[in-house]
């Protein structure tokens, strides 16, 4: 709280907040403990309303148009973040993870539980604007109660997040970005239903049949340019998907990444050329 207070109590920040509140002058911001006390008493929806208003104004003013993917889609990244974790149950909604003990000599699991961690995650939908990201929808990943047979998870939370996103932005052309966890039928289905595009990280283990087909076809039938190789129209359940492999420099090292998408891939619309 003290470090938040120090960070925000800068002249530039104070002036911006004064301007936003319509004050002529503002000497300083309250201590973050005071702000936190206020926030604790506020319903989540109140904060969500403010955020929705801000994002909608930004979109309405059309000042961010340059950041649309292929001049059309807003990139919405979906990702979960850990909020807190505890060694003992903290509330009835905690997620629970048990770590199995391993035999020190053989490295094999003994069947005993070494430790249990109780934790809370939040799933965020963030709109990507160049190097900035703005939160546009939030869903907590948490169990209904202590006795649930199957715990809440990111994909279940995404199904709830989708309802919020669709309600707030029914006509927004969206492209969902996510890690390989999201390369699965429930996410494809949601995107199909909403006519959303998706561009997701893909790992061999994500969907075996697609990985096999891509690996075989990329050698025979794969289209390529100097940066990418791709295979179009790989059949999966009721639809076809496109798979694209590209090398991206991460920490000064060239690494190969595979992505799965329902965006039509052509030489002209190389999605990786986009800002
Ligand atoms: Zn808890």
PDB file of C-alpha atoms and ligand atoms in Angstrom:
ATOM      1  CA  UNK A   1       0.000   0.000   0.000  1.00  0.00           C
ATOM      2  CA  UNK A   2       2.854   2.336   0.859  1.00  0.00           C
ATOM      3  CA  UNK A   3       4.609   1.631  -2.404  1.00  0.00           C
ATOM      4  CA  UNK A   4       1.365   2.235  -4.337  1.00  0.00           C
ATOM      5  CA  UNK A   5       1.023   5.545  -2.495  1.00  0.00           C
ATOM      6  CA  UNK A   6       4.580   6.537  -3.440  1.00  0.00           C
ATOM      7  CA  UNK A   7       4.143   5.441  -7.025  1.00  0.00           C
ATOM      8  CA  UNK A   8       0.945   7.381  -7.666  1.00  0.00           C
ATOM      9  CA  UNK A   9       1.579  10.522  -5.627  1.00  0.00           C
ATOM     10  CA  UNK A  10       3.538  12.160  -8.441  1.00  0.00           C
ATOM     11  CA  UNK A  11       2.734  15.586  -9.811  1.00  0.00           C
ATOM     12  CA  UNK A  12       1.815  14.248 -13.249  1.00  0.00           C
ATOM     13  CA  UNK A  13      -0.510  11.625 -11.798  1.00  0.00           C
ATOM     14  CA  UNK A  14      -2.157  14.066  -9.361  1.00  0.00           C
ATOM     15  CA  UNK A  15      -2.802  16.524 -12.209  1.00  0.00           C
ATOM     16  CA  UNK A  16      -4.308  13.811 -14.420  1.00  0.00           C
ATOM     17  CA  UNK A  17      -6.625  12.600 -11.656  1.00  0.00           C
ATOM     18  CA  UNK A  18      -7.669  16.186 -10.857  1.00  0.00           C
ATOM     19  CA  UNK A  19      -8.469  16.710 -14.538  1.00  0.00           C
ATOM     20  CA  UNK A  20     -10.467  13.482 -14.730  1.00  0.00           C
ATOM     21  CA  UNK A  21     -12.491  14.463 -11.629  1.00  0.00           C
ATOM     22  CA  UNK A  22     -13.043  18.008 -12.857  1.00  0.00           C
ATOM     23  CA  UNK A  23     -11.166  19.605  -9.912  1.00  0.00           C
ATOM     24  CA  UNK A  24      -9.293  22.901 -10.371  1.00  0.00           C
ATOM     25  CA  UNK A  25      -6.615  21.846  -7.925  1.00  0.00           C
ATOM     26  CA  UNK A  26      -5.721  18.700  -6.019  1.00  0.00           C
ATOM     27  CA  UNK A  27      -2.877  18.703  -3.504  1.00  0.00           C
ATOM     28  CA  UNK A  28      -2.267  15.006  -3.190  1.00  0.00           C
ATOM     29  CA  UNK A  29      -3.896  11.613  -3.594  1.00  0.00           C
ATOM     30  CA  UNK A  30      -5.205   9.756  -0.531  1.00  0.00           C
ATOM     31  CA  UNK A  31      -2.972   7.088   1.004  1.00  0.00           C
ATOM     32  CA  UNK A  32      -3.605   3.776  -0.746  1.00  0.00           C
ATOM     33  CA  UNK A  33      -4.966   2.282   2.503  1.00  0.00           C
ATOM     34  CA  UNK A  34      -7.765   4.847   2.286  1.00  0.00           C
ATOM     35  CA  UNK A  35      -8.360   4.069  -1.398  1.00  0.00           C
ATOM     36  CA  UNK A  36      -8.351   0.360  -0.578  1.00  0.00           C
ATOM     37  CA  UNK A  37     -10.892   0.822   2.234  1.00  0.00           C
ATOM     38  CA  UNK A  38     -13.128   2.576  -0.259  1.00  0.00           C
ATOM     39  CA  UNK A  39     -12.656  -0.113  -2.944  1.00  0.00           C
ATOM     40  CA  UNK A  40     -13.454  -2.892  -0.426  1.00  0.00           C
ATOM     41  CA  UNK A  41     -16.903  -1.399   0.072  1.00  0.00           C
ATOM     42  CA  UNK A  42     -17.578  -1.072  -3.632  1.00  0.00           C
ATOM     43  CA  UNK A  43     -19.382  -3.795  -5.570  1.00  0.00           C
ATOM     44  CA  UNK A  44     -17.314  -5.379  -8.370  1.00  0.00           C
ATOM     45  CA  UNK A  45     -19.975  -4.348 -10.860  1.00  0.00           C
ATOM     46  CA  UNK A  46     -19.459  -0.679  -9.999  1.00  0.00           C
ATOM     47  CA  UNK A  47     -15.829  -0.918 -11.070  1.00  0.00           C
ATOM     48  CA  UNK A  48     -16.738  -2.996 -14.113  1.00  0.00           C
ATOM     49  CA  UNK A  49     -19.205  -0.304 -15.195  1.00  0.00           C
ATOM     50  CA  UNK A  50     -16.497   2.350 -15.071  1.00  0.00           C
ATOM     51  CA  UNK A  51     -14.138   0.162 -17.057  1.00  0.00           C
ATOM     52  CA  UNK A  52     -16.813  -0.672 -19.660  1.00  0.00           C
ATOM     53  CA  UNK A  53     -17.591   3.016 -20.051  1.00  0.00           C
ATOM     54  CA  UNK A  54     -13.907   3.873 -20.580  1.00  0.00           C
ATOM     55  CA  UNK A  55     -13.314   1.117 -23.153  1.00  0.00           C
ATOM     56  CA  UNK A  56     -16.509   1.935 -25.034  1.00  0.00           C
ATOM     57  CA  UNK A  57     -15.522   5.607 -25.212  1.00  0.00           C
ATOM     58  CA  UNK A  58     -12.097   4.663 -26.576  1.00  0.00           C
ATOM     59  CA  UNK A  59     -13.665   2.459 -29.237  1.00  0.00           C
ATOM     60  CA  UNK A  60     -16.337   5.040 -30.092  1.00  0.00           C
ATOM     61  CA  UNK A  61     -13.784   7.787 -30.629  1.00  0.00           C
ATOM     62  CA  UNK A  62     -12.094   5.544 -33.181  1.00  0.00           C
ATOM     63  CA  UNK A  63      -8.660   6.603 -31.983  1.00  0.00           C
ATOM     64  CA  UNK A  64      -7.371   3.035 -31.812  1.00  0.00           C
ATOM     65  CA  UNK A  65      -8.399   1.911 -35.294  1.00  0.00           C
ATOM     66  CA  UNK A  66      -4.790   1.326 -36.416  1.00  0.00           C
ATOM     67  CA  UNK A  67      -4.493  -1.578 -33.998  1.00  0.00           C
ATOM     68  CA  UNK A  68      -7.132  -3.787 -35.540  1.00  0.00           C
ATOM     69  CA  UNK A  69      -5.835  -7.089 -36.851  1.00  0.00           C
ATOM     70  CA  UNK A  70      -6.178  -7.169 -40.671  1.00  0.00           C
ATOM     71  CA  UNK A  71      -7.939  -3.776 -40.329  1.00  0.00           C
ATOM     72  CA  UNK A  72     -10.948  -5.521 -38.830  1.00  0.00           C
ATOM     73  CA  UNK A  73     -10.549  -7.558 -35.656  1.00  0.00           C
ATOM     74  CA  UNK A  74      -9.788  -6.391 -32.144  1.00  0.00           C
ATOM     75  CA  UNK A  75      -7.278  -8.749 -30.553  1.00  0.00           C
ATOM     76  CA  UNK A  76      -8.563  -9.936 -27.184  1.00  0.00           C
ATOM     77  CA  UNK A  77      -6.034 -11.943 -25.160  1.00  0.00           C
ATOM     78  CA  UNK A  78      -7.441 -14.395 -22.619  1.00  0.00           C
ATOM     79  CA  UNK A  79      -5.187 -15.330 -19.732  1.00  0.00           C
ATOM     80  CA  UNK A  80      -5.404 -16.338 -16.094  1.00  0.00           C
ATOM     81  CA  UNK A  81      -3.305 -14.749 -13.373  1.00  0.00           C
ATOM     82  CA  UNK A  82      -2.654 -16.033  -9.869  1.00  0.00           C
ATOM     83  CA  UNK A  83      -3.977 -13.666  -7.200  1.00  0.00           C
ATOM     84  CA  UNK A  84      -2.932 -15.285  -3.930  1.00  0.00           C
ATOM     85  CA  UNK A  85      -2.057 -18.675  -2.534  1.00  0.00           C
ATOM     86  CA  UNK A  86      -2.161 -20.146   0.944  1.00  0.00           C
ATOM     87  CA  UNK A  87      -0.942 -23.301   2.669  1.00  0.00           C
ATOM     88  CA  UNK A  88      -4.279 -23.622   4.474  1.00  0.00           C
ATOM     89  CA  UNK A  89      -7.817 -23.221   3.197  1.00  0.00           C
ATOM     90  CA  UNK A  90      -8.656 -19.541   3.156  1.00  0.00           C
ATOM     91  CA  UNK A  91     -12.314 -19.655   2.066  1.00  0.00           C
ATOM     92  CA  UNK A  92     -14.885 -22.052   0.608  1.00  0.00           C
ATOM     93  CA  UNK A  93     -14.174 -20.875  -2.960  1.00  0.00           C
ATOM     94  CA  UNK A  94     -10.437 -21.678  -2.975  1.00  0.00           C
ATOM     95  CA  UNK A  95      -8.969 -23.797  -5.765  1.00  0.00           C
ATOM     96  CA  UNK A  96      -6.905 -26.652  -4.356  1.00  0.00           C
ATOM     97  CA  UNK A  97      -3.794 -28.315  -5.687  1.00  0.00           C
ATOM     98  CA  UNK A  98      -2.094 -31.301  -4.128  1.00  0.00           C
ATOM     99  CA  UNK A  99       1.579 -31.962  -4.722  1.00  0.00           C
ATOM    100  CA  UNK A 100       2.489 -35.626  -4.549  1.00  0.00           C
ATOM    101  CA  UNK A 101       5.587 -36.645  -2.664  1.00  0.00           C
ATOM    102  CA  UNK A 102       8.393 -38.160  -4.731  1.00  0.00           C
ATOM    103  CA  UNK A 103      10.799 -40.813  -3.542  1.00  0.00           C
ATOM    104  CA  UNK A 104      14.166 -39.127  -3.025  1.00  0.00           C
ATOM    105  CA  UNK A 105      16.113 -42.019  -4.565  1.00  0.00           C
ATOM    106  CA  UNK A 106      13.934 -43.193  -7.454  1.00  0.00           C
ATOM    107  CA  UNK A 107      12.098 -39.931  -8.217  1.00  0.00           C
ATOM    108  CA  UNK A 108       8.842 -41.883  -8.419  1.00  0.00           C
ATOM    109  CA  UNK A 109       5.636 -40.709  -6.769  1.00  0.00           C
ATOM    110  CA  UNK A 110       5.027 -42.424  -3.434  1.00  0.00           C
ATOM    111  CA  UNK A 111       1.279 -41.739  -3.300  1.00  0.00           C
ATOM    112  CA  UNK A 112       1.627 -39.497  -0.253  1.00  0.00           C
ATOM    113  CA  UNK A 113       0.646 -35.863  -0.455  1.00  0.00           C
ATOM    114  CA  UNK A 114       3.638 -33.649   0.229  1.00  0.00           C
ATOM    115  CA  UNK A 115       1.772 -30.367   0.411  1.00  0.00           C
ATOM    116  CA  UNK A 116      -1.558 -28.793  -0.495  1.00  0.00           C
ATOM    117  CA  UNK A 117      -1.864 -25.301  -1.873  1.00  0.00           C
ATOM    118  CA  UNK A 118      -5.061 -23.262  -1.828  1.00  0.00           C
ATOM    119  CA  UNK A 119      -5.191 -20.460  -4.341  1.00  0.00           C
ATOM    120  CA  UNK A 120      -7.260 -17.960  -6.286  1.00  0.00           C
ATOM    121  CA  UNK A 121      -6.951 -17.143  -9.984  1.00  0.00           C
ATOM    122  CA  UNK A 122      -8.625 -14.551 -12.136  1.00  0.00           C
ATOM    123  CA  UNK A 123      -9.285 -14.832 -15.853  1.00  0.00           C
ATOM    124  CA  UNK A 124      -8.924 -11.630 -17.790  1.00  0.00           C
ATOM    125  CA  UNK A 125      -9.895 -10.610 -21.312  1.00  0.00           C
ATOM    126  CA  UNK A 126      -7.536  -7.875 -22.414  1.00  0.00           C
ATOM    127  CA  UNK A 127      -7.738  -5.822 -25.561  1.00  0.00           C
ATOM    128  CA  UNK A 128      -4.326  -5.393 -27.150  1.00  0.00           C
ATOM    129  CA  UNK A 129      -3.438  -1.930 -28.344  1.00  0.00           C
ATOM    130  CA  UNK A 130       0.125  -2.059 -29.638  1.00  0.00           C
ATOM    131  CA  UNK A 131       2.276  -2.508 -26.569  1.00  0.00           C
ATOM    132  CA  UNK A 132      -0.557  -1.656 -24.179  1.00  0.00           C
ATOM    133  CA  UNK A 133      -3.256  -3.959 -22.899  1.00  0.00           C
ATOM    134  CA  UNK A 134      -6.570  -2.860 -21.374  1.00  0.00           C
ATOM    135  CA  UNK A 135      -8.678  -5.179 -19.261  1.00  0.00           C
ATOM    136  CA  UNK A 136     -12.157  -5.445 -20.809  1.00  0.00           C
ATOM    137  CA  UNK A 137     -13.735  -8.347 -18.916  1.00  0.00           C
ATOM    138  CA  UNK A 138     -12.939 -10.272 -15.720  1.00  0.00           C
ATOM    139  CA  UNK A 139     -14.071 -13.600 -14.338  1.00  0.00           C
ATOM    140  CA  UNK A 140     -12.844 -15.229 -11.141  1.00  0.00           C
ATOM    141  CA  UNK A 141     -11.758 -18.859 -11.325  1.00  0.00           C
ATOM    142  CA  UNK A 142     -13.177 -20.296  -8.102  1.00  0.00           C
ATOM    143  CA  UNK A 143     -15.144 -23.240  -6.767  1.00  0.00           C
ATOM    144  CA  UNK A 144     -18.784 -22.872  -5.801  1.00  0.00           C
ATOM    145  CA  UNK A 145     -18.077 -24.526  -2.462  1.00  0.00           C
ATOM    146  CA  UNK A 146     -15.634 -26.853  -0.687  1.00  0.00           C
ATOM    147  CA  UNK A 147     -17.334 -30.051  -1.850  1.00  0.00           C
ATOM    148  CA  UNK A 148     -17.374 -29.689  -5.627  1.00  0.00           C
ATOM    149  CA  UNK A 149     -16.556 -32.934  -7.415  1.00  0.00           C
ATOM    150  CA  UNK A 150     -14.747 -31.131 -10.232  1.00  0.00           C
ATOM    151  CA  UNK A 151     -12.910 -27.892  -9.613  1.00  0.00           C
ATOM    152  CA  UNK A 152     -13.454 -24.720 -11.584  1.00  0.00           C
ATOM    153  CA  UNK A 153     -10.872 -24.178 -14.324  1.00  0.00           C
ATOM    154  CA  UNK A 154      -9.825 -21.653 -16.957  1.00  0.00           C
ATOM    155  CA  UNK A 155     -11.972 -23.145 -19.726  1.00  0.00           C
ATOM    156  CA  UNK A 156     -15.084 -23.187 -17.505  1.00  0.00           C
ATOM    157  CA  UNK A 157     -14.328 -19.593 -16.500  1.00  0.00           C
ATOM    158  CA  UNK A 158     -13.872 -18.698 -20.179  1.00  0.00           C
ATOM    159  CA  UNK A 159     -17.421 -19.921 -20.869  1.00  0.00           C
ATOM    160  CA  UNK A 160     -18.676 -17.429 -18.257  1.00  0.00           C
ATOM    161  CA  UNK A 161     -16.338 -14.698 -19.493  1.00  0.00           C
ATOM    162  CA  UNK A 162     -17.678 -15.169 -23.034  1.00  0.00           C
ATOM    163  CA  UNK A 163     -21.203 -14.375 -21.832  1.00  0.00           C
ATOM    164  CA  UNK A 164     -19.956 -11.115 -20.279  1.00  0.00           C
ATOM    165  CA  UNK A 165     -17.958 -10.182 -23.382  1.00  0.00           C
ATOM    166  CA  UNK A 166     -20.852 -10.919 -25.725  1.00  0.00           C
ATOM    167  CA  UNK A 167     -23.252  -8.938 -23.544  1.00  0.00           C
ATOM    168  CA  UNK A 168     -20.998  -5.883 -23.334  1.00  0.00           C
ATOM    169  CA  UNK A 169     -19.703  -5.956 -26.912  1.00  0.00           C
ATOM    170  CA  UNK A 170     -22.294  -7.837 -29.001  1.00  0.00           C
ATOM    171  CA  UNK A 171     -21.100  -6.566 -32.384  1.00  0.00           C
ATOM    172  CA  UNK A 172     -17.393  -6.090 -31.812  1.00  0.00           C
ATOM    173  CA  UNK A 173     -15.311  -8.033 -34.359  1.00  0.00           C
ATOM    174  CA  UNK A 174     -13.063 -10.042 -32.043  1.00  0.00           C
ATOM    175  CA  UNK A 175     -10.041 -12.267 -32.506  1.00  0.00           C
ATOM    176  CA  UNK A 176      -9.367 -14.361 -29.397  1.00  0.00           C
ATOM    177  CA  UNK A 177      -5.684 -14.856 -28.554  1.00  0.00           C
ATOM    178  CA  UNK A 178      -4.650 -17.484 -26.049  1.00  0.00           C
ATOM    179  CA  UNK A 179      -2.048 -20.016 -25.070  1.00  0.00           C
ATOM    180  CA  UNK A 180      -2.215 -23.685 -26.060  1.00  0.00           C
ATOM    181  CA  UNK A 181      -4.684 -24.479 -23.267  1.00  0.00           C
ATOM    182  CA  UNK A 182      -7.351 -22.694 -25.333  1.00  0.00           C
ATOM    183  CA  UNK A 183      -6.727 -24.750 -28.484  1.00  0.00           C
ATOM    184  CA  UNK A 184      -9.700 -27.015 -27.734  1.00  0.00           C
ATOM    185  CA  UNK A 185     -13.235 -27.787 -28.879  1.00  0.00           C
ATOM    186  CA  UNK A 186     -15.157 -25.685 -26.299  1.00  0.00           C
ATOM    187  CA  UNK A 187     -13.221 -22.552 -27.333  1.00  0.00           C
ATOM    188  CA  UNK A 188     -13.597 -23.279 -31.073  1.00  0.00           C
ATOM    189  CA  UNK A 189     -17.320 -23.804 -30.534  1.00  0.00           C
ATOM    190  CA  UNK A 190     -17.742 -20.475 -28.722  1.00  0.00           C
ATOM    191  CA  UNK A 191     -15.819 -18.665 -31.470  1.00  0.00           C
ATOM    192  CA  UNK A 192     -17.906 -20.341 -34.203  1.00  0.00           C
ATOM    193  CA  UNK A 193     -21.129 -19.379 -32.440  1.00  0.00           C
ATOM    194  CA  UNK A 194     -20.104 -15.730 -32.036  1.00  0.00           C
ATOM    195  CA  UNK A 195     -18.378 -15.473 -35.425  1.00  0.00           C
ATOM    196  CA  UNK A 196     -15.177 -14.598 -33.562  1.00  0.00           C
ATOM    197  CA  UNK A 197     -11.778 -15.332 -35.005  1.00  0.00           C
ATOM    198  CA  UNK A 198      -9.172 -17.131 -32.925  1.00  0.00           C
ATOM    199  CA  UNK A 199      -5.403 -17.253 -33.088  1.00  0.00           C
ATOM    200  CA  UNK A 200      -4.103 -19.644 -30.457  1.00  0.00           C
ATOM    201  CA  UNK A 201      -0.774 -21.155 -29.554  1.00  0.00           C
ATOM    202  CA  UNK A 202      -0.708 -24.799 -30.561  1.00  0.00           C
ATOM    203  CA  UNK A 203       1.398 -27.546 -29.049  1.00  0.00           C
ATOM    204  CA  UNK A 204       1.755 -31.143 -30.246  1.00  0.00           C
ATOM    205  CA  UNK A 205      -0.244 -32.314 -27.250  1.00  0.00           C
ATOM    206  CA  UNK A 206      -3.101 -29.827 -27.779  1.00  0.00           C
ATOM    207  CA  UNK A 207      -4.943 -31.924 -30.379  1.00  0.00           C
ATOM    208  CA  UNK A 208      -3.073 -34.959 -31.621  1.00  0.00           C
ATOM    209  CA  UNK A 209      -4.902 -35.458 -34.943  1.00  0.00           C
ATOM    210  CA  UNK A 210      -4.287 -31.850 -36.010  1.00  0.00           C
ATOM    211  CA  UNK A 211      -0.607 -32.039 -35.019  1.00  0.00           C
ATOM    212  CA  UNK A 212      -0.140 -35.219 -37.047  1.00  0.00           C
ATOM    213  CA  UNK A 213      -1.869 -33.831 -40.103  1.00  0.00           C
ATOM    214  CA  UNK A 214       0.071 -30.575 -39.933  1.00  0.00           C
ATOM    215  CA  UNK A 215       3.426 -32.289 -39.524  1.00  0.00           C
ATOM    216  CA  UNK A 216       2.744 -34.569 -42.488  1.00  0.00           C
ATOM    217  CA  UNK A 217       1.171 -31.984 -44.793  1.00  0.00           C
ATOM    218  CA  UNK A 218       3.608 -29.139 -44.150  1.00  0.00           C
ATOM    219  CA  UNK A 219       6.337 -31.124 -45.909  1.00  0.00           C
ATOM    220  CA  UNK A 220       4.252 -31.993 -48.969  1.00  0.00           C
ATOM    221  CA  UNK A 221       1.546 -29.411 -49.253  1.00  0.00           C
ATOM    222  CA  UNK A 222       2.589 -26.586 -46.923  1.00  0.00           C
ATOM    223  CA  UNK A 223       2.635 -23.052 -48.302  1.00  0.00           C
ATOM    224  CA  UNK A 224       5.491 -20.909 -47.158  1.00  0.00           C
ATOM    225  CA  UNK A 225       7.071 -17.516 -47.322  1.00  0.00           C
ATOM    226  CA  UNK A 226      10.355 -16.392 -45.799  1.00  0.00           C
ATOM    227  CA  UNK A 227       8.883 -16.358 -42.272  1.00  0.00           C
ATOM    228  CA  UNK A 228       6.109 -18.924 -42.042  1.00  0.00           C
ATOM    229  CA  UNK A 229       4.921 -22.288 -43.220  1.00  0.00           C
ATOM    230  CA  UNK A 230       1.216 -23.063 -43.100  1.00  0.00           C
ATOM    231  CA  UNK A 231      -1.385 -25.677 -43.900  1.00  0.00           C
ATOM    232  CA  UNK A 232      -4.945 -24.633 -44.645  1.00  0.00           C
ATOM    233  CA  UNK A 233      -8.221 -26.429 -44.037  1.00  0.00           C
ATOM    234  CA  UNK A 234      -7.207 -29.125 -41.579  1.00  0.00           C
ATOM    235  CA  UNK A 235     -10.463 -30.892 -40.699  1.00  0.00           C
ATOM    236  CA  UNK A 236     -11.408 -30.994 -37.029  1.00  0.00           C
ATOM    237  CA  UNK A 237     -14.895 -32.020 -35.871  1.00  0.00           C
ATOM    238  CA  UNK A 238     -17.465 -29.824 -37.621  1.00  0.00           C
ATOM    239  CA  UNK A 239     -14.996 -27.290 -39.036  1.00  0.00           C
ATOM    240  CA  UNK A 240     -11.642 -26.763 -40.642  1.00  0.00           C
ATOM    241  CA  UNK A 241      -8.765 -24.852 -39.092  1.00  0.00           C
ATOM    242  CA  UNK A 242      -5.528 -23.408 -40.396  1.00  0.00           C
ATOM    243  CA  UNK A 243      -2.176 -24.128 -38.793  1.00  0.00           C
ATOM    244  CA  UNK A 244       0.828 -21.861 -39.144  1.00  0.00           C
ATOM    245  CA  UNK A 245       4.381 -22.268 -37.926  1.00  0.00           C
ATOM    246  CA  UNK A 246       6.748 -19.357 -37.575  1.00  0.00           C
ATOM    247  CA  UNK A 247      10.012 -18.486 -35.890  1.00  0.00           C
ATOM    248  CA  UNK A 248       9.866 -15.702 -33.346  1.00  0.00           C
ATOM    249  CA  UNK A 249      12.853 -14.181 -31.566  1.00  0.00           C
ATOM    250  CA  UNK A 250      12.408 -14.637 -27.813  1.00  0.00           C
ATOM    251  CA  UNK A 251      15.235 -13.491 -25.515  1.00  0.00           C
ATOM    252  CA  UNK A 252      17.597 -13.161 -28.528  1.00  0.00           C
ATOM    253  CA  UNK A 253      16.894 -16.769 -29.475  1.00  0.00           C
ATOM    254  CA  UNK A 254      14.952 -17.913 -32.532  1.00  0.00           C
ATOM    255  CA  UNK A 255      12.190 -20.229 -31.371  1.00  0.00           C
ATOM    256  CA  UNK A 256       9.628 -22.069 -33.440  1.00  0.00           C
ATOM    257  CA  UNK A 257       5.969 -21.464 -32.588  1.00  0.00           C
ATOM    258  CA  UNK A 258       2.866 -23.110 -34.003  1.00  0.00           C
ATOM    259  CA  UNK A 259      -0.495 -21.355 -34.024  1.00  0.00           C
ATOM    260  CA  UNK A 260      -3.974 -22.512 -34.887  1.00  0.00           C
ATOM    261  CA  UNK A 261      -6.489 -20.107 -36.398  1.00  0.00           C
ATOM    262  CA  UNK A 262      -9.766 -19.805 -38.274  1.00  0.00           C
ATOM    263  CA  UNK A 263      -8.489 -16.702 -40.082  1.00  0.00           C
ATOM    264  CA  UNK A 264      -7.999 -17.566 -43.745  1.00  0.00           C
ATOM    265  CA  UNK A 265      -4.248 -17.542 -44.384  1.00  0.00           C
ATOM    266  CA  UNK A 266      -3.029 -16.166 -47.684  1.00  0.00           C
ATOM    267  CA  UNK A 267       0.383 -14.870 -48.683  1.00  0.00           C
ATOM    268  CA  UNK A 268      -1.094 -11.366 -48.657  1.00  0.00           C
ATOM    269  CA  UNK A 269      -2.631 -11.419 -45.203  1.00  0.00           C
ATOM    270  CA  UNK A 270       0.342 -12.838 -43.330  1.00  0.00           C
ATOM    271  CA  UNK A 271      -1.021 -12.183 -39.838  1.00  0.00           C
ATOM    272  CA  UNK A 272       2.483 -11.895 -38.416  1.00  0.00           C
ATOM    273  CA  UNK A 273       3.186  -8.791 -40.499  1.00  0.00           C
ATOM    274  CA  UNK A 274       0.515  -6.963 -38.592  1.00  0.00           C
ATOM    275  CA  UNK A 275       1.338  -4.530 -35.813  1.00  0.00           C
TER     276      UNK A 275
HETATM  277 ZN1  LIG B   1     -10.180 -18.787  -0.837  1.00  0.00          ZN
END
